Amino acid sequence: MKTFFHTSVTRLVALAAAALVATSAAAQGAKIGAVNVDRILRDSAVAKAVTAKLEQDFSKREKDLQAQATQLKAASEKLEREAPTLPESQRMTRQRQLIEQDRDLQRKQREFQEDLSLRRNEGLQQVLEKVNRVLKQVAETEKYDLIVQEAAYINPRLDITDKVLEALNNAK
């Protein structure tokens, strides 16, 4: 609860400061822009390329895990059907094998999720670095005094997301 409250207060203070700076800057005739980073991360060519690369790199491994899960489920169902007719020692052996296979599958799934998260975060970081470079270029080229990345509301007149997207997509 304290963390939520602290985060909310921090955001409120940041928004108030941004509003104060924006009001002050507007009074002095400053040029202000706002950008929707979520949209850039969703729609930019570089972000789509990172997503496609992740899918390409991880799709085979994901399919293998799904196949292993399906195989494990089928083996478990088969054991349930055959259990009444199996000798106790054979039934116990197969149950142990299934338990071991399930542990192995769970371990592989955890490793898969960890690897995917790590690579996704690395890719996101690369995209954000490019976005920030392009954003700075746009700001310097078009003489912006302030560019806000997060806001509760952005007047469409101040929204420069399309400019940044275009510059990012044209950047090498």
PDB file of C-alpha atoms in Angstrom:
ATOM      1  CA  MET A   1       0.000   0.000   0.000  1.00  0.00           C
ATOM      2  CA  LYS A   2       2.823   2.403   0.855  1.00  0.00           C
ATOM      3  CA  THR A   3       4.555   1.629  -2.449  1.00  0.00           C
ATOM      4  CA  PHE A   4       1.370   2.373  -4.390  1.00  0.00           C
ATOM      5  CA  PHE A   5       0.876   5.577  -2.427  1.00  0.00           C
ATOM      6  CA  HIS A   6       4.530   6.589  -2.865  1.00  0.00           C
ATOM      7  CA  THR A   7       4.373   5.872  -6.609  1.00  0.00           C
ATOM      8  CA  SER A   8       1.132   7.823  -6.933  1.00  0.00           C
ATOM      9  CA  VAL A   9       2.507  10.788  -5.028  1.00  0.00           C
ATOM     10  CA  THR A  10       5.724  10.711  -7.067  1.00  0.00           C
ATOM     11  CA  ARG A  11       3.768  10.724 -10.333  1.00  0.00           C
ATOM     12  CA  LEU A  12       1.497  13.492  -9.112  1.00  0.00           C
ATOM     13  CA  VAL A  13       4.486  15.621  -8.125  1.00  0.00           C
ATOM     14  CA  ALA A  14       6.164  14.923 -11.490  1.00  0.00           C
ATOM     15  CA  LEU A  15       2.994  15.868 -13.378  1.00  0.00           C
ATOM     16  CA  ALA A  16       2.600  19.033 -11.317  1.00  0.00           C
ATOM     17  CA  ALA A  17       6.238  19.971 -11.973  1.00  0.00           C
ATOM     18  CA  ALA A  18       5.822  19.290 -15.692  1.00  0.00           C
ATOM     19  CA  ALA A  19       2.660  21.389 -15.730  1.00  0.00           C
ATOM     20  CA  LEU A  20       4.434  24.195 -13.905  1.00  0.00           C
ATOM     21  CA  VAL A  21       7.375  24.066 -16.301  1.00  0.00           C
ATOM     22  CA  ALA A  22       5.027  23.892 -19.270  1.00  0.00           C
ATOM     23  CA  THR A  23       3.003  26.851 -18.016  1.00  0.00           C
ATOM     24  CA  SER A  24       6.142  28.846 -17.341  1.00  0.00           C
ATOM     25  CA  ALA A  25       7.649  27.891 -20.685  1.00  0.00           C
ATOM     26  CA  ALA A  26       4.430  28.706 -22.526  1.00  0.00           C
ATOM     27  CA  ALA A  27       4.356  32.108 -20.895  1.00  0.00           C
ATOM     28  CA  GLN A  28       7.854  32.747 -22.239  1.00  0.00           C
ATOM     29  CA  GLY A  29       6.975  31.513 -25.742  1.00  0.00           C
ATOM     30  CA  ALA A  30       8.848  28.226 -25.443  1.00  0.00           C
ATOM     31  CA  LYS A  31       8.271  25.451 -27.954  1.00  0.00           C
ATOM     32  CA  ILE A  32       6.796  22.364 -26.277  1.00  0.00           C
ATOM     33  CA  GLY A  33       6.163  18.920 -27.675  1.00  0.00           C
ATOM     34  CA  ALA A  34       4.842  15.653 -26.332  1.00  0.00           C
ATOM     35  CA  VAL A  35       5.499  12.123 -27.464  1.00  0.00           C
ATOM     36  CA  ASN A  36       3.698   8.829 -26.859  1.00  0.00           C
ATOM     37  CA  VAL A  37       6.536   6.373 -26.220  1.00  0.00           C
ATOM     38  CA  ASP A  38       4.174   3.380 -25.974  1.00  0.00           C
ATOM     39  CA  ARG A  39       2.949   4.062 -29.501  1.00  0.00           C
ATOM     40  CA  ILE A  40       6.519   4.385 -30.756  1.00  0.00           C
ATOM     41  CA  LEU A  41       7.458   1.081 -29.110  1.00  0.00           C
ATOM     42  CA  ARG A  42       4.436  -0.536 -30.731  1.00  0.00           C
ATOM     43  CA  ASP A  43       4.507   1.039 -34.214  1.00  0.00           C
ATOM     44  CA  SER A  44       8.131   1.798 -35.086  1.00  0.00           C
ATOM     45  CA  ALA A  45       9.975  -0.331 -37.613  1.00  0.00           C
ATOM     46  CA  VAL A  46      12.854  -0.908 -35.206  1.00  0.00           C
ATOM     47  CA  ALA A  47      10.511  -2.191 -32.474  1.00  0.00           C
ATOM     48  CA  LYS A  48       8.718  -4.448 -34.961  1.00  0.00           C
ATOM     49  CA  ALA A  49      12.099  -5.802 -36.116  1.00  0.00           C
ATOM     50  CA  VAL A  50      13.085  -6.612 -32.531  1.00  0.00           C
ATOM     51  CA  THR A  51       9.752  -8.371 -31.980  1.00  0.00           C
ATOM     52  CA  ALA A  52      10.107 -10.359 -35.205  1.00  0.00           C
ATOM     53  CA  LYS A  53      13.653 -11.384 -34.262  1.00  0.00           C
ATOM     54  CA  LEU A  54      12.461 -12.566 -30.848  1.00  0.00           C
ATOM     55  CA  GLU A  55       9.657 -14.575 -32.418  1.00  0.00           C
ATOM     56  CA  GLN A  56      12.069 -16.103 -34.905  1.00  0.00           C
ATOM     57  CA  ASP A  57      14.624 -16.960 -32.219  1.00  0.00           C
ATOM     58  CA  PHE A  58      12.167 -18.386 -29.696  1.00  0.00           C
ATOM     59  CA  SER A  59       9.368 -19.941 -31.775  1.00  0.00           C
ATOM     60  CA  LYS A  60      11.081 -23.309 -32.288  1.00  0.00           C
ATOM     61  CA  ARG A  61      11.888 -23.634 -28.612  1.00  0.00           C
ATOM     62  CA  GLU A  62       8.317 -22.684 -27.690  1.00  0.00           C
ATOM     63  CA  LYS A  63       6.890 -25.282 -30.100  1.00  0.00           C
ATOM     64  CA  ASP A  64       9.224 -27.918 -28.642  1.00  0.00           C
ATOM     65  CA  LEU A  65       7.984 -27.103 -25.140  1.00  0.00           C
ATOM     66  CA  GLN A  66       4.374 -27.278 -26.278  1.00  0.00           C
ATOM     67  CA  ALA A  67       5.033 -30.648 -27.925  1.00  0.00           C
ATOM     68  CA  GLN A  68       6.715 -31.923 -24.770  1.00  0.00           C
ATOM     69  CA  ALA A  69       3.738 -30.753 -22.676  1.00  0.00           C
ATOM     70  CA  THR A  70       1.304 -32.479 -25.035  1.00  0.00           C
ATOM     71  CA  GLN A  71       3.359 -35.678 -24.919  1.00  0.00           C
ATOM     72  CA  LEU A  72       3.481 -35.555 -21.118  1.00  0.00           C
ATOM     73  CA  LYS A  73      -0.271 -35.050 -20.910  1.00  0.00           C
ATOM     74  CA  ALA A  74      -0.896 -37.981 -23.254  1.00  0.00           C
ATOM     75  CA  ALA A  75       1.448 -40.219 -21.237  1.00  0.00           C
ATOM     76  CA  SER A  76      -0.308 -39.200 -18.023  1.00  0.00           C
ATOM     77  CA  GLU A  77      -3.740 -39.972 -19.488  1.00  0.00           C
ATOM     78  CA  LYS A  78      -2.467 -43.321 -20.754  1.00  0.00           C
ATOM     79  CA  LEU A  79      -1.183 -44.202 -17.292  1.00  0.00           C
ATOM     80  CA  GLU A  80      -4.553 -43.274 -15.764  1.00  0.00           C
ATOM     81  CA  ARG A  81      -6.329 -45.603 -18.195  1.00  0.00           C
ATOM     82  CA  GLU A  82      -3.873 -48.473 -17.693  1.00  0.00           C
ATOM     83  CA  ALA A  83      -3.235 -48.034 -13.949  1.00  0.00           C
ATOM     84  CA  PRO A  84      -5.923 -50.483 -12.758  1.00  0.00           C
ATOM     85  CA  THR A  85      -4.434 -53.318 -14.835  1.00  0.00           C
ATOM     86  CA  LEU A  86      -0.731 -52.605 -14.202  1.00  0.00           C
ATOM     87  CA  PRO A  87       1.303 -54.329 -11.524  1.00  0.00           C
ATOM     88  CA  GLU A  88       2.100 -52.020  -8.579  1.00  0.00           C
ATOM     89  CA  SER A  89       5.846 -51.825  -9.311  1.00  0.00           C
ATOM     90  CA  GLN A  90       5.317 -50.929 -12.986  1.00  0.00           C
ATOM     91  CA  ARG A  91       2.672 -48.322 -12.114  1.00  0.00           C
ATOM     92  CA  MET A  92       5.011 -46.721  -9.539  1.00  0.00           C
ATOM     93  CA  THR A  93       7.910 -46.676 -12.004  1.00  0.00           C
ATOM     94  CA  ARG A  94       5.812 -44.960 -14.663  1.00  0.00           C
ATOM     95  CA  GLN A  95       4.487 -42.454 -12.122  1.00  0.00           C
ATOM     96  CA  ARG A  96       8.054 -41.572 -11.095  1.00  0.00           C
ATOM     97  CA  GLN A  97       9.005 -41.170 -14.756  1.00  0.00           C
ATOM     98  CA  LEU A  98       6.046 -38.850 -15.326  1.00  0.00           C
ATOM     99  CA  ILE A  99       6.918 -36.803 -12.251  1.00  0.00           C
ATOM    100  CA  GLU A 100      10.516 -36.481 -13.451  1.00  0.00           C
ATOM    101  CA  GLN A 101       9.374 -35.507 -16.946  1.00  0.00           C
ATOM    102  CA  ASP A 102       7.019 -32.908 -15.462  1.00  0.00           C
ATOM    103  CA  ARG A 103       9.845 -31.399 -13.375  1.00  0.00           C
ATOM    104  CA  ASP A 104      12.068 -31.293 -16.431  1.00  0.00           C
ATOM    105  CA  LEU A 105       9.328 -29.596 -18.464  1.00  0.00           C
ATOM    106  CA  GLN A 106       8.688 -27.026 -15.738  1.00  0.00           C
ATOM    107  CA  ARG A 107      12.417 -26.276 -15.496  1.00  0.00           C
ATOM    108  CA  LYS A 108      12.659 -25.839 -19.261  1.00  0.00           C
ATOM    109  CA  GLN A 109       9.584 -23.582 -19.274  1.00  0.00           C
ATOM    110  CA  ARG A 110      11.074 -21.394 -16.525  1.00  0.00           C
ATOM    111  CA  GLU A 111      14.370 -21.156 -18.400  1.00  0.00           C
ATOM    112  CA  PHE A 112      12.483 -20.303 -21.581  1.00  0.00           C
ATOM    113  CA  GLN A 113      10.552 -17.510 -19.845  1.00  0.00           C
ATOM    114  CA  GLU A 114      13.706 -16.144 -18.222  1.00  0.00           C
ATOM    115  CA  ASP A 115      15.619 -16.194 -21.523  1.00  0.00           C
ATOM    116  CA  LEU A 116      12.722 -14.594 -23.370  1.00  0.00           C
ATOM    117  CA  SER A 117      12.323 -11.880 -20.733  1.00  0.00           C
ATOM    118  CA  LEU A 118      16.032 -11.141 -20.745  1.00  0.00           C
ATOM    119  CA  ARG A 119      16.197 -10.875 -24.526  1.00  0.00           C
ATOM    120  CA  ARG A 120      12.979  -8.828 -24.662  1.00  0.00           C
ATOM    121  CA  ASN A 121      14.392  -6.395 -22.114  1.00  0.00           C
ATOM    122  CA  GLU A 122      17.690  -6.153 -24.018  1.00  0.00           C
ATOM    123  CA  GLY A 123      15.798  -5.463 -27.237  1.00  0.00           C
ATOM    124  CA  LEU A 124      13.573  -2.913 -25.539  1.00  0.00           C
ATOM    125  CA  GLN A 125      16.619  -1.156 -24.130  1.00  0.00           C
ATOM    126  CA  GLN A 126      18.186  -0.943 -27.600  1.00  0.00           C
ATOM    127  CA  VAL A 127      14.965   0.462 -29.042  1.00  0.00           C
ATOM    128  CA  LEU A 128      14.660   3.000 -26.222  1.00  0.00           C
ATOM    129  CA  GLU A 129      18.232   4.164 -26.793  1.00  0.00           C
ATOM    130  CA  LYS A 130      17.470   4.719 -30.489  1.00  0.00           C
ATOM    131  CA  VAL A 131      14.204   6.465 -29.634  1.00  0.00           C
ATOM    132  CA  ASN A 132      15.986   8.803 -27.222  1.00  0.00           C
ATOM    133  CA  ARG A 133      18.680   9.634 -29.791  1.00  0.00           C
ATOM    134  CA  VAL A 134      16.072  10.387 -32.457  1.00  0.00           C
ATOM    135  CA  LEU A 135      13.960  12.331 -29.982  1.00  0.00           C
ATOM    136  CA  LYS A 136      16.961  14.465 -29.104  1.00  0.00           C
ATOM    137  CA  GLN A 137      17.700  15.027 -32.821  1.00  0.00           C
ATOM    138  CA  VAL A 138      14.113  16.085 -33.472  1.00  0.00           C
ATOM    139  CA  ALA A 139      14.210  18.404 -30.451  1.00  0.00           C
ATOM    140  CA  GLU A 140      17.470  20.024 -31.584  1.00  0.00           C
ATOM    141  CA  THR A 141      16.516  20.230 -35.261  1.00  0.00           C
ATOM    142  CA  GLU A 142      13.100  21.754 -34.618  1.00  0.00           C
ATOM    143  CA  LYS A 143      14.217  23.864 -31.633  1.00  0.00           C
ATOM    144  CA  TYR A 144      11.988  22.350 -28.940  1.00  0.00           C
ATOM    145  CA  ASP A 145      12.525  23.677 -25.433  1.00  0.00           C
ATOM    146  CA  LEU A 146      10.644  20.851 -23.728  1.00  0.00           C
ATOM    147  CA  ILE A 147       9.439  17.426 -24.799  1.00  0.00           C
ATOM    148  CA  VAL A 148       7.252  15.456 -22.416  1.00  0.00           C
ATOM    149  CA  GLN A 149       7.191  11.675 -22.712  1.00  0.00           C
ATOM    150  CA  GLU A 150       4.482  10.792 -20.187  1.00  0.00           C
ATOM    151  CA  ALA A 151       1.376  12.846 -19.634  1.00  0.00           C
ATOM    152  CA  ALA A 152      -2.204  12.245 -18.596  1.00  0.00           C
ATOM    153  CA  TYR A 153      -3.384  14.256 -21.596  1.00  0.00           C
ATOM    154  CA  ILE A 154      -1.633  15.540 -24.687  1.00  0.00           C
ATOM    155  CA  ASN A 155      -3.180  18.192 -26.863  1.00  0.00           C
ATOM    156  CA  PRO A 156      -2.927  16.879 -30.444  1.00  0.00           C
ATOM    157  CA  ARG A 157      -1.349  20.213 -31.401  1.00  0.00           C
ATOM    158  CA  LEU A 158       1.657  19.399 -29.179  1.00  0.00           C
ATOM    159  CA  ASP A 159       1.898  15.701 -30.120  1.00  0.00           C
ATOM    160  CA  ILE A 160       5.078  15.064 -32.123  1.00  0.00           C
ATOM    161  CA  THR A 161       4.864  11.267 -31.994  1.00  0.00           C
ATOM    162  CA  ASP A 162       4.386  11.015 -35.769  1.00  0.00           C
ATOM    163  CA  LYS A 163       7.488  13.137 -36.401  1.00  0.00           C
ATOM    164  CA  VAL A 164       9.564  10.995 -34.067  1.00  0.00           C
ATOM    165  CA  LEU A 165       8.204   7.780 -35.614  1.00  0.00           C
ATOM    166  CA  GLU A 166       9.053   9.018 -39.088  1.00  0.00           C
ATOM    167  CA  ALA A 167      12.555  10.081 -38.054  1.00  0.00           C
ATOM    168  CA  LEU A 168      13.115   6.782 -36.248  1.00  0.00           C
ATOM    169  CA  ASN A 169      11.927   4.742 -39.218  1.00  0.00           C
ATOM    170  CA  ASN A 170      14.187   6.752 -41.553  1.00  0.00           C
ATOM    171  CA  ALA A 171      17.232   6.521 -39.249  1.00  0.00           C
ATOM    172  CA  LYS A 172      19.832   3.867 -39.915  1.00  0.00           C
TER     173      LYS A 172
END
